[in-house]
JSON list of C-alpha atoms in Angstrom, two decimals:
[
{"chain": "A", "resi": 1, "resn": "LEU", "atom": "CA", "xyz": [12.40, -58.82, -34.47]},
{"chain": "A", "resi": 2, "resn": "PRO", "atom": "CA", "xyz": [10.50, -61.06, -36.92]},
{"chain": "A", "resi": 3, "resn": "LEU", "atom": "CA", "xyz": [12.50, -62.43, -39.84]},
{"chain": "A", "resi": 4, "resn": "GLY", "atom": "CA", "xyz": [12.61, -60.11, -42.84]},
{"chain": "A", "resi": 5, "resn": "TRP", "atom": "CA", "xyz": [11.84, -56.85, -41.05]},
{"chain": "A", "resi": 6, "resn": "GLY", "atom": "CA", "xyz": [15.42, -55.68, -41.42]},
{"chain": "A", "resi": 7, "resn": "PHE", "atom": "CA", "xyz": [14.91, -55.42, -45.18]},
{"chain": "A", "resi": 8, "resn": "LEU", "atom": "CA", "xyz": [12.17, -52.82, -44.77]},
{"chain": "A", "resi": 9, "resn": "ARG", "atom": "CA", "xyz": [14.56, -50.27, -43.27]},
{"chain": "A", "resi": 10, "resn": "GLU", "atom": "CA", "xyz": [16.33, -47.57, -45.21]},
{"chain": "A", "resi": 11, "resn": "SER", "atom": "CA", "xyz": [19.58, -48.20, -43.35]},
{"chain": "A", "resi": 12, "resn": "PRO", "atom": "CA", "xyz": [21.15, -51.65, -43.03]},
{"chain": "A", "resi": 13, "resn": "PRO", "atom": "CA", "xyz": [20.38, -53.55, -39.82]},
{"chain": "A", "resi": 14, "resn": "THR", "atom": "CA", "xyz": [22.96, -53.46, -37.04]},
{"chain": "A", "resi": 15, "resn": "GLU", "atom": "CA", "xyz": [24.98, -56.63, -36.67]},
{"chain": "A", "resi": 16, "resn": "HIS", "atom": "CA", "xyz": [25.36, -58.12, -33.21]},
{"chain": "A", "resi": 17, "resn": "THR", "atom": "CA", "xyz": [27.53, -61.01, -32.09]},
{"chain": "A", "resi": 18, "resn": "GLU", "atom": "CA", "xyz": [26.66, -63.13, -29.08]},
{"chain": "A", "resi": 19, "resn": "ARG", "atom": "CA", "xyz": [28.73, -66.00, -27.70]},
{"chain": "A", "resi": 20, "resn": "LEU", "atom": "CA", "xyz": [26.52, -69.01, -27.08]},
{"chain": "A", "resi": 21, "resn": "GLN", "atom": "CA", "xyz": [27.03, -71.37, -24.17]},
{"chain": "A", "resi": 22, "resn": "PRO", "atom": "CA", "xyz": [26.08, -75.05, -24.08]},
{"chain": "A", "resi": 23, "resn": "GLY", "atom": "CA", "xyz": [22.32, -75.34, -23.69]},
{"chain": "A", "resi": 24, "resn": "ASP", "atom": "CA", "xyz": [21.58, -71.88, -25.13]},
{"chain": "A", "resi": 25, "resn": "ARG", "atom": "CA", "xyz": [18.62, -71.78, -27.48]},
{"chain": "A", "resi": 26, "resn": "ILE", "atom": "CA", "xyz": [17.79, -69.62, -30.48]},
{"chain": "A", "resi": 27, "resn": "LEU", "atom": "CA", "xyz": [14.19, -69.09, -31.54]},
{"chain": "A", "resi": 28, "resn": "LEU", "atom": "CA", "xyz": [13.39, -67.80, -35.04]},
{"chain": "A", "resi": 29, "resn": "TYR", "atom": "CA", "xyz": [9.82, -67.19, -36.15]},
{"chain": "A", "resi": 30, "resn": "SER", "atom": "CA", "xyz": [7.83, -65.51, -38.89]},
{"chain": "A", "resi": 31, "resn": "ASP", "atom": "CA", "xyz": [5.12, -62.89, -38.44]},
{"chain": "A", "resi": 32, "resn": "GLY", "atom": "CA", "xyz": [2.52, -65.60, -39.06]},
{"chain": "A", "resi": 33, "resn": "VAL", "atom": "CA", "xyz": [3.22, -66.72, -35.49]},
{"chain": "A", "resi": 34, "resn": "THR", "atom": "CA", "xyz": [2.93, -63.42, -33.63]},
{"chain": "A", "resi": 35, "resn": "GLU", "atom": "CA", "xyz": [0.11, -62.14, -35.84]},
{"chain": "A", "resi": 36, "resn": "ALA", "atom": "CA", "xyz": [-1.99, -65.30, -35.48]},
{"chain": "A", "resi": 37, "resn": "ARG", "atom": "CA", "xyz": [-5.44, -64.23, -34.30]},
{"chain": "A", "resi": 38, "resn": "SER", "atom": "CA", "xyz": [-7.92, -65.89, -32.00]},
{"chain": "A", "resi": 39, "resn": "SER", "atom": "CA", "xyz": [-11.60, -66.05, -32.94]},
{"chain": "A", "resi": 40, "resn": "GLY", "atom": "CA", "xyz": [-11.97, -62.82, -30.93]},
{"chain": "A", "resi": 41, "resn": "GLY", "atom": "CA", "xyz": [-9.29, -61.10, -33.00]},
{"chain": "A", "resi": 42, "resn": "ASP", "atom": "CA", "xyz": [-6.51, -61.12, -30.38]},
{"chain": "A", "resi": 43, "resn": "PHE", "atom": "CA", "xyz": [-2.94, -61.54, -31.67]},
{"chain": "A", "resi": 44, "resn": "TYR", "atom": "CA", "xyz": [-0.85, -64.43, -30.35]},
{"chain": "A", "resi": 45, "resn": "GLY", "atom": "CA", "xyz": [1.89, -61.83, -29.88]},
{"chain": "A", "resi": 46, "resn": "GLU", "atom": "CA", "xyz": [5.53, -61.81, -28.85]},
{"chain": "A", "resi": 47, "resn": "GLU", "atom": "CA", "xyz": [4.75, -61.79, -25.12]},
{"chain": "A", "resi": 48, "resn": "ARG", "atom": "CA", "xyz": [2.68, -64.99, -25.29]},
{"chain": "A", "resi": 49, "resn": "LEU", "atom": "CA", "xyz": [5.29, -66.61, -27.55]},
{"chain": "A", "resi": 50, "resn": "ALA", "atom": "CA", "xyz": [8.14, -65.75, -25.15]},
{"chain": "A", "resi": 51, "resn": "ASP", "atom": "CA", "xyz": [6.11, -66.81, -22.10]},
{"chain": "A", "resi": 52, "resn": "THR", "atom": "CA", "xyz": [5.38, -70.22, -23.62]},
{"chain": "A", "resi": 53, "resn": "VAL", "atom": "CA", "xyz": [9.04, -70.90, -24.44]},
{"chain": "A", "resi": 54, "resn": "ILE", "atom": "CA", "xyz": [10.30, -69.55, -21.09]},
{"chain": "A", "resi": 55, "resn": "ARG", "atom": "CA", "xyz": [7.83, -71.71, -19.13]},
{"chain": "A", "resi": 56, "resn": "ALA", "atom": "CA", "xyz": [8.76, -74.84, -21.07]},
{"chain": "A", "resi": 57, "resn": "THR", "atom": "CA", "xyz": [12.48, -74.16, -20.62]},
{"chain": "A", "resi": 58, "resn": "ALA", "atom": "CA", "xyz": [12.08, -73.42, -16.89]},
{"chain": "A", "resi": 59, "resn": "ALA", "atom": "CA", "xyz": [10.22, -76.73, -16.54]},
{"chain": "A", "resi": 60, "resn": "GLY", "atom": "CA", "xyz": [13.26, -78.51, -18.00]},
{"chain": "A", "resi": 61, "resn": "ALA", "atom": "CA", "xyz": [11.62, -79.37, -21.33]},
{"chain": "A", "resi": 62, "resn": "PRO", "atom": "CA", "xyz": [14.11, -80.25, -24.08]},
{"chain": "A", "resi": 63, "resn": "ALA", "atom": "CA", "xyz": [13.99, -78.08, -27.20]},
{"chain": "A", "resi": 64, "resn": "PRO", "atom": "CA", "xyz": [11.70, -80.45, -29.19]},
{"chain": "A", "resi": 65, "resn": "GLU", "atom": "CA", "xyz": [9.17, -80.48, -26.33]},
{"chain": "A", "resi": 66, "resn": "ALA", "atom": "CA", "xyz": [9.35, -76.69, -25.93]},
{"chain": "A", "resi": 67, "resn": "LEU", "atom": "CA", "xyz": [8.67, -76.39, -29.67]},
{"chain": "A", "resi": 68, "resn": "ARG", "atom": "CA", "xyz": [5.77, -78.84, -29.42]},
{"chain": "A", "resi": 69, "resn": "ARG", "atom": "CA", "xyz": [4.23, -76.78, -26.61]},
{"chain": "A", "resi": 70, "resn": "LEU", "atom": "CA", "xyz": [4.66, -73.59, -28.62]},
{"chain": "A", "resi": 71, "resn": "VAL", "atom": "CA", "xyz": [2.99, -75.08, -31.70]},
{"chain": "A", "resi": 72, "resn": "GLN", "atom": "CA", "xyz": [0.20, -76.54, -29.56]},
{"chain": "A", "resi": 73, "resn": "GLY", "atom": "CA", "xyz": [-0.41, -73.15, -27.90]},
{"chain": "A", "resi": 74, "resn": "LEU", "atom": "CA", "xyz": [-0.44, -71.39, -31.27]},
{"chain": "A", "resi": 75, "resn": "ARG", "atom": "CA", "xyz": [-2.92, -73.87, -32.72]},
{"chain": "A", "resi": 76, "resn": "GLN", "atom": "CA", "xyz": [-5.17, -73.63, -29.65]},
{"chain": "A", "resi": 77, "resn": "HIS", "atom": "CA", "xyz": [-5.10, -69.83, -29.88]},
{"chain": "A", "resi": 78, "resn": "GLN", "atom": "CA", "xyz": [-6.44, -70.08, -33.44]},
{"chain": "A", "resi": 79, "resn": "GLY", "atom": "CA", "xyz": [-9.03, -72.76, -32.75]},
{"chain": "A", "resi": 80, "resn": "HIS", "atom": "CA", "xyz": [-6.76, -75.43, -34.29]},
{"chain": "A", "resi": 81, "resn": "LYS", "atom": "CA", "xyz": [-6.99, -73.86, -37.75]},
{"chain": "A", "resi": 82, "resn": "LEU", "atom": "CA", "xyz": [-3.98, -71.92, -39.02]},
{"chain": "A", "resi": 83, "resn": "ARG", "atom": "CA", "xyz": [-5.04, -68.96, -41.14]},
{"chain": "A", "resi": 84, "resn": "ASP", "atom": "CA", "xyz": [-1.59, -67.82, -42.25]},
{"chain": "A", "resi": 85, "resn": "ASP", "atom": "CA", "xyz": [1.79, -69.37, -42.88]},
{"chain": "A", "resi": 86, "resn": "ALA", "atom": "CA", "xyz": [3.75, -69.73, -39.66]},
{"chain": "A", "resi": 87, "resn": "THR", "atom": "CA", "xyz": [7.41, -70.68, -39.43]},
{"chain": "A", "resi": 88, "resn": "ILE", "atom": "CA", "xyz": [9.15, -71.55, -36.16]},
{"chain": "A", "resi": 89, "resn": "LEU", "atom": "CA", "xyz": [12.70, -72.79, -35.66]},
{"chain": "A", "resi": 90, "resn": "LEU", "atom": "CA", "xyz": [13.99, -73.55, -32.17]},
{"chain": "A", "resi": 91, "resn": "THR", "atom": "CA", "xyz": [17.55, -74.78, -31.95]},
{"chain": "A", "resi": 92, "resn": "GLU", "atom": "CA", "xyz": [19.72, -75.63, -28.96]},
{"chain": "A", "resi": 93, "resn": "TRP", "atom": "CA", "xyz": [23.51, -75.73, -28.90]},
{"chain": "A", "resi": 94, "resn": "HIS", "atom": "CA", "xyz": [25.10, -78.90, -27.56]},
{"chain": "A", "resi": 95, "resn": "PRO", "atom": "CA", "xyz": [28.85, -79.41, -27.22]},
{"chain": "A", "resi": 96, "resn": "SER", "atom": "CA", "xyz": [30.32, -81.68, -29.89]},
{"chain": "A", "resi": 97, "resn": "GLY", "atom": "CA", "xyz": [29.25, -85.28, -29.53]},
{"chain": "A", "resi": 98, "resn": "ARG", "atom": "CA", "xyz": [26.37, -84.60, -27.13]},
{"chain": "A", "resi": 99, "resn": "GLY", "atom": "CA", "xyz": [23.68, -83.60, -29.59]},
{"chain": "A", "resi": 100, "resn": "GLY", "atom": "CA", "xyz": [20.20, -84.87, -29.03]},
{"chain": "A", "resi": 101, "resn": "GLY", "atom": "CA", "xyz": [19.79, -85.12, -32.81]},
{"chain": "A", "resi": 102, "resn": "THR", "atom": "CA", "xyz": [16.37, -85.49, -34.26]},
{"chain": "A", "resi": 103, "resn": "ARG", "atom": "CA", "xyz": [15.63, -88.07, -36.89]},
{"chain": "A", "resi": 104, "resn": "PRO", "atom": "CA", "xyz": [15.19, -86.81, -40.48]},
{"chain": "A", "resi": 105, "resn": "GLY", "atom": "CA", "xyz": [11.68, -85.58, -41.23]},
{"chain": "A", "resi": 106, "resn": "ALA", "atom": "CA", "xyz": [10.73, -85.09, -37.57]},
{"chain": "A", "resi": 107, "resn": "ALA", "atom": "CA", "xyz": [10.09, -81.37, -38.06]},
{"chain": "A", "resi": 108, "resn": "GLU", "atom": "CA", "xyz": [7.40, -82.14, -40.62]},
{"chain": "A", "resi": 109, "resn": "GLU", "atom": "CA", "xyz": [5.50, -84.11, -37.97]},
{"chain": "A", "resi": 110, "resn": "HIS", "atom": "CA", "xyz": [4.84, -80.91, -36.00]},
{"chain": "A", "resi": 111, "resn": "GLY", "atom": "CA", "xyz": [2.11, -80.08, -38.45]},
{"chain": "A", "resi": 112, "resn": "ARG", "atom": "CA", "xyz": [1.84, -78.39, -41.76]},
{"chain": "A", "resi": 113, "resn": "ASN", "atom": "CA", "xyz": [-1.09, -76.28, -42.73]},
{"chain": "A", "resi": 114, "resn": "PRO", "atom": "CA", "xyz": [-3.12, -78.78, -44.78]},
{"chain": "A", "resi": 115, "resn": "GLY", "atom": "CA", "xyz": [-4.91, -76.15, -46.80]}
]
């Protein structure tokens, strides 16, 4: 469910708790990702998004590489020109002391919409 959709409902969203295991990943994204259109008008969509992340994970790609592949696929789908704001957060849980920490500012290197 894209972020923010729960606020459009008349009743409050249902809460769900899930116990994460080491290596589990959480992907959050805005509708600017799934509603990104190709030059032919096709949406990027949830299925393509999930397929990209699943393939990268199955290939053993660490979370930053899986995110890079997702952003690359999204940009290719739109002819390398983002037409809407798109937010993606992919995080992976590591047991204490084993984090693969990313240096500050690294997320900004994945590309902002310049215009």
